[in-house]
Short mmCIF file of C-alpha atoms and ligand atoms in Angstrom, two decimals:
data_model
loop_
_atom_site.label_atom_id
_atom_site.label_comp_id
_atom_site.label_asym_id
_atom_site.label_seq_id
_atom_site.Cartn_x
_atom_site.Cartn_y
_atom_site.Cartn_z
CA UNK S 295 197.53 -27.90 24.74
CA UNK S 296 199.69 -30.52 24.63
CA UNK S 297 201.72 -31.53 21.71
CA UNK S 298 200.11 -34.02 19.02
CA UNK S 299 202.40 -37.45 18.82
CA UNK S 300 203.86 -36.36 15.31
CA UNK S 301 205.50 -33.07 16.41
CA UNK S 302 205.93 -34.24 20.42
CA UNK S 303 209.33 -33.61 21.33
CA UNK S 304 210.86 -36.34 23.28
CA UNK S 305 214.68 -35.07 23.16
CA UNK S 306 214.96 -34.25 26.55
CA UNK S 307 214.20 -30.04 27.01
CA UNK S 308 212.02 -28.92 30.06
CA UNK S 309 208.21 -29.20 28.64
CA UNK S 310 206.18 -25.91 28.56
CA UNK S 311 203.79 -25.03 30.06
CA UNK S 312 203.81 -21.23 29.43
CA UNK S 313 202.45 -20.13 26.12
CA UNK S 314 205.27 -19.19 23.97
CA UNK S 315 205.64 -14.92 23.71
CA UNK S 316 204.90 -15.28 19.86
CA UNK S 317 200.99 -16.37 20.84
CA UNK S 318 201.09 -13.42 23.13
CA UNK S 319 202.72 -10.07 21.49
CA UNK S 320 202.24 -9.01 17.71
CA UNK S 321 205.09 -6.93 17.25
CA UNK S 322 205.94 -5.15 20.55
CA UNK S 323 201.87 -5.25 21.44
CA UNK S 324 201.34 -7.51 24.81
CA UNK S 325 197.61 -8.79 23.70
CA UNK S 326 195.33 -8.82 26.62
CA UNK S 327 193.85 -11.15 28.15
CA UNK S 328 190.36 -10.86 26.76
CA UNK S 329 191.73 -11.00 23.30
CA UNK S 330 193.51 -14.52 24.07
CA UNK S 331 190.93 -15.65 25.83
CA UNK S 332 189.31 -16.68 22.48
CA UNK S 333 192.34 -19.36 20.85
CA UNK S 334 195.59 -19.26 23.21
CA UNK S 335 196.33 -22.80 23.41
CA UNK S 336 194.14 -24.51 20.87
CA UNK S 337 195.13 -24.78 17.45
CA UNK S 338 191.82 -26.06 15.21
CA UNK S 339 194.45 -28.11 12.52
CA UNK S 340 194.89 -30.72 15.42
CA UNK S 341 190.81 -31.23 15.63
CA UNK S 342 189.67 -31.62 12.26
CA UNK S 343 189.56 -27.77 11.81
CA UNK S 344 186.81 -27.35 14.45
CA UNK S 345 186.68 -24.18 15.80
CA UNK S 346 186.28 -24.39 19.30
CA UNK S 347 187.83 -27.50 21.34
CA UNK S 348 186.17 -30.67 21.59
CA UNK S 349 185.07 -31.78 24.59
CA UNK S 350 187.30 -35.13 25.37
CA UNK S 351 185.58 -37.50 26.71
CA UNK S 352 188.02 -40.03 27.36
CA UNK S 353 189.93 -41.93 30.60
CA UNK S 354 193.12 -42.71 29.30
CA UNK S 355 194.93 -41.64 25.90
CA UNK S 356 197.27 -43.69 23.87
CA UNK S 357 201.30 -43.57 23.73
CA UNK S 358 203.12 -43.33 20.40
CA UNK S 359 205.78 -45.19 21.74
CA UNK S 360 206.47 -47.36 24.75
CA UNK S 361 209.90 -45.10 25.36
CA UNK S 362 207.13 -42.04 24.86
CA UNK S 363 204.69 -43.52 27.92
CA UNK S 364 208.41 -43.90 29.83
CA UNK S 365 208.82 -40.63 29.50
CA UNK S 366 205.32 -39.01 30.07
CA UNK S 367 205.18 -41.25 33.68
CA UNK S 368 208.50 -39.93 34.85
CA UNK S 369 206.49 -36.03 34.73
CA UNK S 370 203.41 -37.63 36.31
CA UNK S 371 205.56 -38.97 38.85
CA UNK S 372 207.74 -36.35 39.45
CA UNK S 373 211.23 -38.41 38.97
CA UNK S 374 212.02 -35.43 36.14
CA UNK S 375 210.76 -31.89 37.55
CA UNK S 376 207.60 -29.87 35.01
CA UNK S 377 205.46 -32.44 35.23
CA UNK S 378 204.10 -34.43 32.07
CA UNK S 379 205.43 -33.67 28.57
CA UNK S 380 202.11 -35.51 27.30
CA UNK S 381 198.39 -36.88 28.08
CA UNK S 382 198.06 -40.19 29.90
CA UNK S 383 195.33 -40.76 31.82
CA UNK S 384 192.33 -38.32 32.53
CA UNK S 385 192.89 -37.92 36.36
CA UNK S 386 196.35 -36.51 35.66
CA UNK S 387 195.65 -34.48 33.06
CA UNK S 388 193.40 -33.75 29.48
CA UNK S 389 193.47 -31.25 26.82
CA UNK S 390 190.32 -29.73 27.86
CA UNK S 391 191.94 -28.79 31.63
CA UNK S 392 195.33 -28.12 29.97
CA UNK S 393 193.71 -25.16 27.50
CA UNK S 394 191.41 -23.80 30.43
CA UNK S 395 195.05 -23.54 32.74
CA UNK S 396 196.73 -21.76 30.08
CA UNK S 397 194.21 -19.47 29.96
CA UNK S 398 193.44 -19.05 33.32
CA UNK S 399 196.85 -17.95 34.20
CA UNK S 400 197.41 -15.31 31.63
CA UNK S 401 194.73 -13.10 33.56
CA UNK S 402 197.44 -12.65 36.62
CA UNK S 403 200.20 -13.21 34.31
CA UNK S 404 201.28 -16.87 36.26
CA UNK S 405 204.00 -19.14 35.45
CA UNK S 406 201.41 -21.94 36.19
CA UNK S 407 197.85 -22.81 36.61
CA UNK S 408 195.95 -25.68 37.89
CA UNK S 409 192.09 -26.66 37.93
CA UNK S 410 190.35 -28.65 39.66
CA UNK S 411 186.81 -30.37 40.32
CA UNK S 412 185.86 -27.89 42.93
CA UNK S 413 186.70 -24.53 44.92
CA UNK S 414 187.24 -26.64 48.32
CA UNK S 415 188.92 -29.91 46.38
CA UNK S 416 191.37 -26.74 45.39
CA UNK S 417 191.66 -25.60 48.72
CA UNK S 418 191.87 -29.56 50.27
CA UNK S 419 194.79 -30.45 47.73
CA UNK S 420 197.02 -26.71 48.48
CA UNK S 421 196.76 -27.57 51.97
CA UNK S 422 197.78 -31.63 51.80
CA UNK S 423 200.82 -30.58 49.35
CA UNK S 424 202.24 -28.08 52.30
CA UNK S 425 200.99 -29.36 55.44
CA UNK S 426 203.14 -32.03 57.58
CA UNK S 427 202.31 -33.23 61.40
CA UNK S 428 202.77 -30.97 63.77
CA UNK S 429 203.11 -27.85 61.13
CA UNK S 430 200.87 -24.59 61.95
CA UNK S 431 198.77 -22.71 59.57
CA UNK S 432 198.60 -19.27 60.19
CA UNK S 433 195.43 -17.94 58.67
CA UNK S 434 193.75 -14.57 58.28
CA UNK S 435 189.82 -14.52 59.46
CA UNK S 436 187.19 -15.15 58.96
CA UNK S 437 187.66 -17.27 56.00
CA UNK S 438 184.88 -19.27 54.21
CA UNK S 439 182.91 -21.93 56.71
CA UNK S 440 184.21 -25.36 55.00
CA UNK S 441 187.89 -23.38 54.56
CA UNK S 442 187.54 -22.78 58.47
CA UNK S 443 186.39 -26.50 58.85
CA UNK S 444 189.33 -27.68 56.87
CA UNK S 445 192.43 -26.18 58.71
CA UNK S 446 190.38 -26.20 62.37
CA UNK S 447 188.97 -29.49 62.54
CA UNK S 448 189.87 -31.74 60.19
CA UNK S 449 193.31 -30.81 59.73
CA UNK S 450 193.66 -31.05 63.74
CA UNK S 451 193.10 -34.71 63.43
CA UNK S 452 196.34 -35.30 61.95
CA UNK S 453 198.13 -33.15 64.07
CA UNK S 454 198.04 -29.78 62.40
CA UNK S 455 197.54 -26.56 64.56
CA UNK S 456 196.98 -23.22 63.52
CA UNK S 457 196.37 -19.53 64.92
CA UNK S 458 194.34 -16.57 63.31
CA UNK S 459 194.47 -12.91 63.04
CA UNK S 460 191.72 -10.75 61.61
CA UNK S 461 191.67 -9.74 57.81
CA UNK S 462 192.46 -5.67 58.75
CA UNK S 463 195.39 -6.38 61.28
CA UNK S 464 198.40 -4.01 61.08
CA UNK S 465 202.46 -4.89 60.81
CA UNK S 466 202.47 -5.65 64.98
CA UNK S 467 199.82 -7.87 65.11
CA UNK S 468 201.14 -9.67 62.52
CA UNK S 469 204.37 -9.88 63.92
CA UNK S 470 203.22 -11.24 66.91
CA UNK S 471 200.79 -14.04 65.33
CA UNK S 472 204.16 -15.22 63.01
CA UNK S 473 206.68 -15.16 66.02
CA UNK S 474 204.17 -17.09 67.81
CA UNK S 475 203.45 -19.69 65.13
CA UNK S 476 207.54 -19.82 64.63
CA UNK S 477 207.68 -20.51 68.69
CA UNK S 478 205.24 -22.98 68.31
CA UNK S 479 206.23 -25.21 65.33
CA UNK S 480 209.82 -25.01 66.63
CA UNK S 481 211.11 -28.81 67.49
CA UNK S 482 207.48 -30.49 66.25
CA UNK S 483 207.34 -29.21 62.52
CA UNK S 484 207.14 -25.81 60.24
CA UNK S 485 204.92 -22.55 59.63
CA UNK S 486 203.94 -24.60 56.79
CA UNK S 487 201.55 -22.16 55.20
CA UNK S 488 200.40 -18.82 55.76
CA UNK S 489 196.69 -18.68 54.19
CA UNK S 490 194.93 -15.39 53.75
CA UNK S 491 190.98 -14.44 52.00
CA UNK S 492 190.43 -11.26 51.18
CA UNK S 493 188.01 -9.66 50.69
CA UNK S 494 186.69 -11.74 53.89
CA UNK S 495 183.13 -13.37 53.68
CA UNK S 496 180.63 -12.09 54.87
CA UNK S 497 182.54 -9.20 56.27
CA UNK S 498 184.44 -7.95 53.41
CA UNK S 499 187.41 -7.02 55.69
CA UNK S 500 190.50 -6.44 53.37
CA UNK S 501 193.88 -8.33 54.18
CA UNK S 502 197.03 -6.20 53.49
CA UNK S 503 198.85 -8.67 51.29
CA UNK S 504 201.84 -6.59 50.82
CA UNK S 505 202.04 -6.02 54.80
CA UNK S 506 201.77 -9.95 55.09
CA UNK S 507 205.00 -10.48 52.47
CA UNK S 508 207.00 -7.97 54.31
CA UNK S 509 206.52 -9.44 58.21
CA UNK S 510 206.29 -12.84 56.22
CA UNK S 511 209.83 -11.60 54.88
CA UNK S 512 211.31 -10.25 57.90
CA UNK S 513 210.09 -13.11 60.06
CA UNK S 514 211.10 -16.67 57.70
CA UNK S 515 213.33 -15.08 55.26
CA UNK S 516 212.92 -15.61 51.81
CA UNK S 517 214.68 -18.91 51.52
CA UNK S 518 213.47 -22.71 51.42
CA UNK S 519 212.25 -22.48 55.36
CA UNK S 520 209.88 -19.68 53.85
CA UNK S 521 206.33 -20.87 54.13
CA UNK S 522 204.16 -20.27 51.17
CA UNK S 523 201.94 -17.05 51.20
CA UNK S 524 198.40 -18.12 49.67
CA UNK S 525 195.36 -16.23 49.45
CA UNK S 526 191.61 -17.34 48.57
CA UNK S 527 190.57 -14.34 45.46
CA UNK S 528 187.19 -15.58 44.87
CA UNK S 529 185.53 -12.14 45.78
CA UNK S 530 187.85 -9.93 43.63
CA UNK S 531 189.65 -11.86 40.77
CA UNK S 532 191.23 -11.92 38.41
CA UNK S 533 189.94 -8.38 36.99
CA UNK S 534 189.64 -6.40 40.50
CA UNK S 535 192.86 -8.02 42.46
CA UNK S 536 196.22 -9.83 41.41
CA UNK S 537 197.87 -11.09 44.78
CA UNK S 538 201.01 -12.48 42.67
CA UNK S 539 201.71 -8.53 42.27
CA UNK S 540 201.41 -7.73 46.05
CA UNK S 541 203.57 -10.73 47.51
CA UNK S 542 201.36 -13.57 47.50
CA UNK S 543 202.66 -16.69 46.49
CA UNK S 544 199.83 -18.79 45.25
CA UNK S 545 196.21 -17.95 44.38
CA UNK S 546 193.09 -20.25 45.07
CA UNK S 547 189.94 -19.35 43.41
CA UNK S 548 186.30 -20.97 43.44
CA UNK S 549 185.93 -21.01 39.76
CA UNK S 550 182.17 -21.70 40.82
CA UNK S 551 181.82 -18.25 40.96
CA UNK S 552 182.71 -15.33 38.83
CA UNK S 553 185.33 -17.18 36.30
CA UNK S 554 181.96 -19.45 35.87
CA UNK S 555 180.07 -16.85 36.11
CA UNK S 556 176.86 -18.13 34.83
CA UNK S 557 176.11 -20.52 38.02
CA UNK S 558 176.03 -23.78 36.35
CA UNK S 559 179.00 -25.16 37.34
CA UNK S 560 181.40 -25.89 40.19
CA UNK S 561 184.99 -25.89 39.70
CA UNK S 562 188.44 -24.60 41.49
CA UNK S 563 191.77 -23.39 40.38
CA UNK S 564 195.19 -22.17 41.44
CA UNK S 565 198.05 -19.97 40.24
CA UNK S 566 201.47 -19.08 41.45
CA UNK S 567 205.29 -19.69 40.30
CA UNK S 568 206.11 -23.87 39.17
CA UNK S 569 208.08 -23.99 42.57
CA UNK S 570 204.90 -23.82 44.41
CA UNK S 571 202.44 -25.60 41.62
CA UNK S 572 204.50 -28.80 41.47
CA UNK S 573 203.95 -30.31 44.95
CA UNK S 574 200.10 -29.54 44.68
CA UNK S 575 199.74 -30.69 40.67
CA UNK S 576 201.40 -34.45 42.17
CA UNK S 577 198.80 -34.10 45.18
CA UNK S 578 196.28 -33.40 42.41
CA UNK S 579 197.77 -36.37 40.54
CA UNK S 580 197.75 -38.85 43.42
CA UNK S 581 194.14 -37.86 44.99
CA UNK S 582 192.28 -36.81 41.63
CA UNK S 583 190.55 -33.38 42.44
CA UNK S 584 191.06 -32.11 38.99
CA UNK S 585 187.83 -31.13 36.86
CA UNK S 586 185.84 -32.96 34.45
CA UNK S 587 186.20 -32.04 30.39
CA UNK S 588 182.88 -30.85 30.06
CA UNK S 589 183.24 -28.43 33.25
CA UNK S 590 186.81 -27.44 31.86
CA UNK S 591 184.92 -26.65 28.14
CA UNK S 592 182.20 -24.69 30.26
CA UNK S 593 184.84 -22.85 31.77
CA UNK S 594 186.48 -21.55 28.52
CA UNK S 595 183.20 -20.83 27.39
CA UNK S 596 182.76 -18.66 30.59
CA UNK S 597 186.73 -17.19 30.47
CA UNK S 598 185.49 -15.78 27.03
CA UNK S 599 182.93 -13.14 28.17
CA UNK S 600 184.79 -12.77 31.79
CA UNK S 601 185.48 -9.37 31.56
CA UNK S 602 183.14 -7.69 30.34
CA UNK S 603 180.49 -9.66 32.61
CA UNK S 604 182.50 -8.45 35.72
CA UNK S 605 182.96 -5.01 34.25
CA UNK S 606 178.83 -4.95 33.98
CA UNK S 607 178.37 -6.25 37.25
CA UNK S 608 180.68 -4.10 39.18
CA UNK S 609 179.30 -1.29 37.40
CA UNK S 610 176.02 -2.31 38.25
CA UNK S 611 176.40 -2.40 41.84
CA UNK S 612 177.71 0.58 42.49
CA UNK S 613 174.66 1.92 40.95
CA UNK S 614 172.42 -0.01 43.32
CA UNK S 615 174.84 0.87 46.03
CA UNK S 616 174.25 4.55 45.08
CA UNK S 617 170.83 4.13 44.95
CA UNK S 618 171.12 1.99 48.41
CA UNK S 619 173.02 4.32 50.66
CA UNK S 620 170.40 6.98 51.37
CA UNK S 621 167.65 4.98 51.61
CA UNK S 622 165.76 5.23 54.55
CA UNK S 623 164.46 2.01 54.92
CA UNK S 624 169.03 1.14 55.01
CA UNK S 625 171.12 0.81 58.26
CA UNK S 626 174.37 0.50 56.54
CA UNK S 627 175.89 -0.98 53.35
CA UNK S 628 179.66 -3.32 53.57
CA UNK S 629 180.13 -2.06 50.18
CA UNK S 630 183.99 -1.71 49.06
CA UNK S 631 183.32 0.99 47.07
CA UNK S 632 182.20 2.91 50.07
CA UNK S 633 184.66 2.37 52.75
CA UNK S 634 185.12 4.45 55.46
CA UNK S 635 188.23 2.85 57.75
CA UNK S 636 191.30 4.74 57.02
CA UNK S 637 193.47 1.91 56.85
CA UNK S 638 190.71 -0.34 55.14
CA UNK S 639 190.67 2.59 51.79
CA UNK S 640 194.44 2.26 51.70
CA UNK S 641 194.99 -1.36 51.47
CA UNK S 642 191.48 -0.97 48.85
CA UNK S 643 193.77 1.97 47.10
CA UNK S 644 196.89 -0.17 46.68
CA UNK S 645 195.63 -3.76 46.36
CA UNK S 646 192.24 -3.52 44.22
CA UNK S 647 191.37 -1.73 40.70
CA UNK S 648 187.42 -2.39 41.73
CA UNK S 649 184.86 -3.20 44.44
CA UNK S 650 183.52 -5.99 43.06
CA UNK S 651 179.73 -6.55 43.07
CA UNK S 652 178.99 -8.73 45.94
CA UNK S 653 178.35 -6.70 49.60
CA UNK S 654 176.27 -6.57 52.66
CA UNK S 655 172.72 -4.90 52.88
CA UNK S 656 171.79 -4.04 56.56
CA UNK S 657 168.21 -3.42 57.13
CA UNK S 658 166.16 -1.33 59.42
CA UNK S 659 165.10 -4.15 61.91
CA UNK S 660 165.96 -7.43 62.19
CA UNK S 661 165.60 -10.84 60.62
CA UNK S 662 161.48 -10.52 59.90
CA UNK S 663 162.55 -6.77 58.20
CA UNK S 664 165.06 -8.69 56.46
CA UNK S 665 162.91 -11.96 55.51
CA UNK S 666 160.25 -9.25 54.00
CA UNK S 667 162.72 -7.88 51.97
CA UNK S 668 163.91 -11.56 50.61
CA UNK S 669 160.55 -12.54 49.74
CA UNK S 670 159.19 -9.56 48.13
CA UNK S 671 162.23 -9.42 45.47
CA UNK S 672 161.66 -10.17 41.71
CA UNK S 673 164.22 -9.96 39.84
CA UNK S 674 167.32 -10.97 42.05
CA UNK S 675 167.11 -14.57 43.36
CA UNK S 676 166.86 -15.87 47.10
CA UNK S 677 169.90 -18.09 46.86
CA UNK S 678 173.56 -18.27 48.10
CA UNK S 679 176.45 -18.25 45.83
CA UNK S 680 177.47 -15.11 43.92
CA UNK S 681 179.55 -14.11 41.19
CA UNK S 682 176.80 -14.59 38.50
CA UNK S 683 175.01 -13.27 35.75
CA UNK S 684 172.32 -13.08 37.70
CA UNK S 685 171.58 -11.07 40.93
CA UNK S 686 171.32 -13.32 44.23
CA UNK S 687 170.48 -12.42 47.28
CA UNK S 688 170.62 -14.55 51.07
CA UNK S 689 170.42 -13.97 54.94
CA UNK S 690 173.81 -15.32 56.28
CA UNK S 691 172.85 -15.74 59.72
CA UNK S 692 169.77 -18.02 58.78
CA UNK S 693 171.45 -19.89 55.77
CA UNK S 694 175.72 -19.76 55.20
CA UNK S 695 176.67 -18.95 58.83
CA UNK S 696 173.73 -20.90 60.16
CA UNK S 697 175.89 -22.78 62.32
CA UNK S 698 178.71 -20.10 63.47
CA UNK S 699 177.99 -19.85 67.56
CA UNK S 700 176.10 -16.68 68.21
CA UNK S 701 179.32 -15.13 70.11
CA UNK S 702 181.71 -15.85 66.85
CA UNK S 703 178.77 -14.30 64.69
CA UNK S 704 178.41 -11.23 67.09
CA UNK S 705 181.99 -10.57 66.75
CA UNK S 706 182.08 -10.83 63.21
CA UNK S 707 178.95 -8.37 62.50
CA UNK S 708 176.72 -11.40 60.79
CA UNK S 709 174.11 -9.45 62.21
CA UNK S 710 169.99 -10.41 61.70
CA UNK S 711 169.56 -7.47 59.45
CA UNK S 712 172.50 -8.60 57.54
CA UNK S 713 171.40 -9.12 53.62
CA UNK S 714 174.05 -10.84 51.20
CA UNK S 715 173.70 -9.87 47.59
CA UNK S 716 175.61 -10.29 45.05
CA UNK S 717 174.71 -8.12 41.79
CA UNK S 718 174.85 -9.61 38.35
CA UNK S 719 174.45 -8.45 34.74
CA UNK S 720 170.74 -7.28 34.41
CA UNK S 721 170.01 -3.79 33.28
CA UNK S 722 170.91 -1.44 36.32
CA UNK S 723 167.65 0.55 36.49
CA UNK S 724 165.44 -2.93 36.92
CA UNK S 725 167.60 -3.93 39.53
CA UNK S 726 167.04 -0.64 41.49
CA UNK S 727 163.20 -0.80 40.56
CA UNK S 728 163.48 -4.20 42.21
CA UNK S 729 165.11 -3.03 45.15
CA UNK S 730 162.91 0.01 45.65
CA UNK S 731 159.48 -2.32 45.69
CA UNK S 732 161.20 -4.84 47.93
CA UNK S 733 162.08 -2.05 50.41
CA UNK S 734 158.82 -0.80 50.45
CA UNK S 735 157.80 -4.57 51.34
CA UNK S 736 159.56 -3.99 54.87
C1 LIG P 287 182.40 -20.52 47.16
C2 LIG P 287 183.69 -20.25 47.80
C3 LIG P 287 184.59 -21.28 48.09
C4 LIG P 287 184.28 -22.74 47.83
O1 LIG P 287 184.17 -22.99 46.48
P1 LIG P 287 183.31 -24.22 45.86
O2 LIG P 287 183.51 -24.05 44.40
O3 LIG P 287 181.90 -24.05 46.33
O4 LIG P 287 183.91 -25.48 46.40
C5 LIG P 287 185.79 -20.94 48.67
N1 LIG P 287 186.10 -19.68 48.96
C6 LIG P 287 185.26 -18.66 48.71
C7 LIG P 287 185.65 -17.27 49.07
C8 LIG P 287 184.02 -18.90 48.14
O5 LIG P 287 183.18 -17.90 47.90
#
């Protein structure tokens, strides 16, 4: 949080943004993240002793001097480097957003977090900070529909090209997508981005992140012509991957999901080094996709109970999973706690610390086995979305990947008898009682 007028220090040192080590250590203990989780960056003295933050509803805060407002607008607009020193007007920054980013990047240990109003206004404002006309993004596949839309279509329109490989692909196929990309920007622009998701939706195909950095490496370099390595960790963060520790540069998250975890809200953030966080925080600045207070105060609400709600969950699903796998009414599960491809366990083994709680249900049959099964559930909901406390379950090819042509779907596996759930919080032994009935719907 930023610092109140009385103590703000105007002499000139680089503001930060970092939580001092004091807050973070007692003695030579590193606290953990769900311990700071419940004060790092709000001190109660500054708000009449109230124990959690206020919510701030407010547009625009005051200056304690006109030198001080001087000073705060040459962070906003970048004409001195770190951004602003103090609060000015709500679509740059507020203390409710400023506590939720400290927080936020202490789970992947980041120099520097950002939030914003959505998972996609995230993704939007990474992607108008790096790309120029006539760059190409070179993106892992599939990646989430409106992601896809985004770099595609819409990005095309302003002359922005891009080329995909698929989430598992090995060291040559990667070297052969980057030299292509690098033949292809040369003269009209840059490899301005290379943009990965992983776990892949609905597929949950893994991306080797430390095989990108390496042919990312050997291919750009690791100097200023490097193009940023970012990676969408929606499915899997923060508890069950860190990309920052595998090579990735910058991480996206729908905060709608998981980090929310209670599905009433919709929100976005990003992590990753100042060097990368400074052109997309002015981006942020200039088209106003951060969040709102109230969705900022939800969120450190949420941050509070994160881990042990994604513990429960992931613990909870590979129970159903277990339960799952043998029955006979089952074709298959895309569970990551079950994988079978070689190459797929090893990038699992080095990259993730859990499987997460969100898979893929195939079903004897075909989209009416598959409908049965929807409608006959109790406990978990028919609904998209997942990361909840709650258990959800949908039927991609009717509903998310409605619109993917049948050949795209076909190659991807979004089969009829493909179920989407994503397991939440509830005791483990309703959920399977839930499951059990709703099979025997089929
Ligand atoms: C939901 C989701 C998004 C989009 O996030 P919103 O908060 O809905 O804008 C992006 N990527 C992944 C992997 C998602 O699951």
């Amino acid at each position: 949080m930023p610092k109140r007028p009385d103590e703000a220090d105007l002499t000139g040192t680089t503001p930060r943004r970092r939580p001092k080590p004091d807050v973070m250590a007692i003695a030579n203990r590193r606290l953990s993240p769900s311990t700071l989780m419940m004060g790092l960056g709000y001190d109660p003295k500054l708000s009449e002793g109230s124990l959690k933050p206020p919510v701030f509803l407010t547009s625009t805060f005051a200056f304690e001097s006109a030198a001080a407002g001087k000073r705060h607008f040459e962070g906003i607009t970048g004409k001195r480097p770190g951004g602003a020193e103090g609060l000015v007007y709500s679509r740059f920054n507020g203390p409710n957003q400023e506590i939720l980013e400290d927080r936020l990047g202490i789970w992947e240990d980041a120099e520097d977090a950002l939030v914003f109003s959505s998972g996609m206004s995230a993704i939007a404002t990474v992607l108008l900070a790096n790309v120029r006309q006539g760059d190409v993004v070179i993106h892992s596949g599939p990646l989430y529909a409106a992601t896809e839309t985004l770099i595609n279509r819409v990005l095309g329109r302003f002359g922005v090209t891009f080329l995909d490989f698929p989430a598992g692909a090995g060291r040559a196929e990667l070297d052969a997508i980057l030299a292509q990309g690098k033949a292809r920007a040369m003269g009209a622009g840059r490899v301005a981005m290379i943009y990965l998701e992983s776990p892949a939706n609905p597929t949950n195909a893994l991306v080797d992140i430390e095989l990108v950095r390496e042919a990312s490496d050997a291919a750009f370099g690791r100097g200023d012509y490097a193009p940023p390595i970012a990676i969408d960790n929606t499915f899997l963060g923060p508890l069950w991957q860190r990309p920052l520790c595998h090579g990735a540069d910058i991480v996206i998250y729908s905060l709608t999901k998981y980090a929310g975890g209670h599905s009433d809200l919709v929100a976005g953030g990003i992590l990753g080094d100042k060097k990368w966080m400074d052109p997309i925080r002015t981006m942020r600045n200039t088209i106003g996709t951060i969040c709102d207070p109230n969705t900022a105060w939800m969120l450190l609400r949420s941050l509070e109970t994160l881990e042990i709600r994604m513990q429960r969950a992931g613990e909870n699903a590979e129970k159903v999973c277990a339960y799952l796998r043998d029955h006979p009414k089952v074709d298959g599960l895309g569970y990551l706690g079950f994988l079978k491809d070689k190459s797929q366990k090893d990038i699992f083994d080095r990259h993730c610390t859990g499987a997460g709680s969100t898979f893929s249900l195939f079903i004897k049959g075909g989209e009416a086995e598959s409908f049965a099964f929807l409608d006959a559930l109790k406990i978990a909901k028919l609904a998209v979305s997942l990361g909840g406390t709650e258990t959800l379950a949908s039927h991609p090819a009717a509903m998310t990947h409605l619109s993917v042509p049948d050949a795209r779907k076909a190659a991807l596996g979004i089969t009829d008898n493909l179920v989407r759930v994503s397991i939440g919080i509830e005791d483990p032994d309703d959920l399977i009682a839930d499951f059990e009935q709703a099979l025997e719907a089929v």
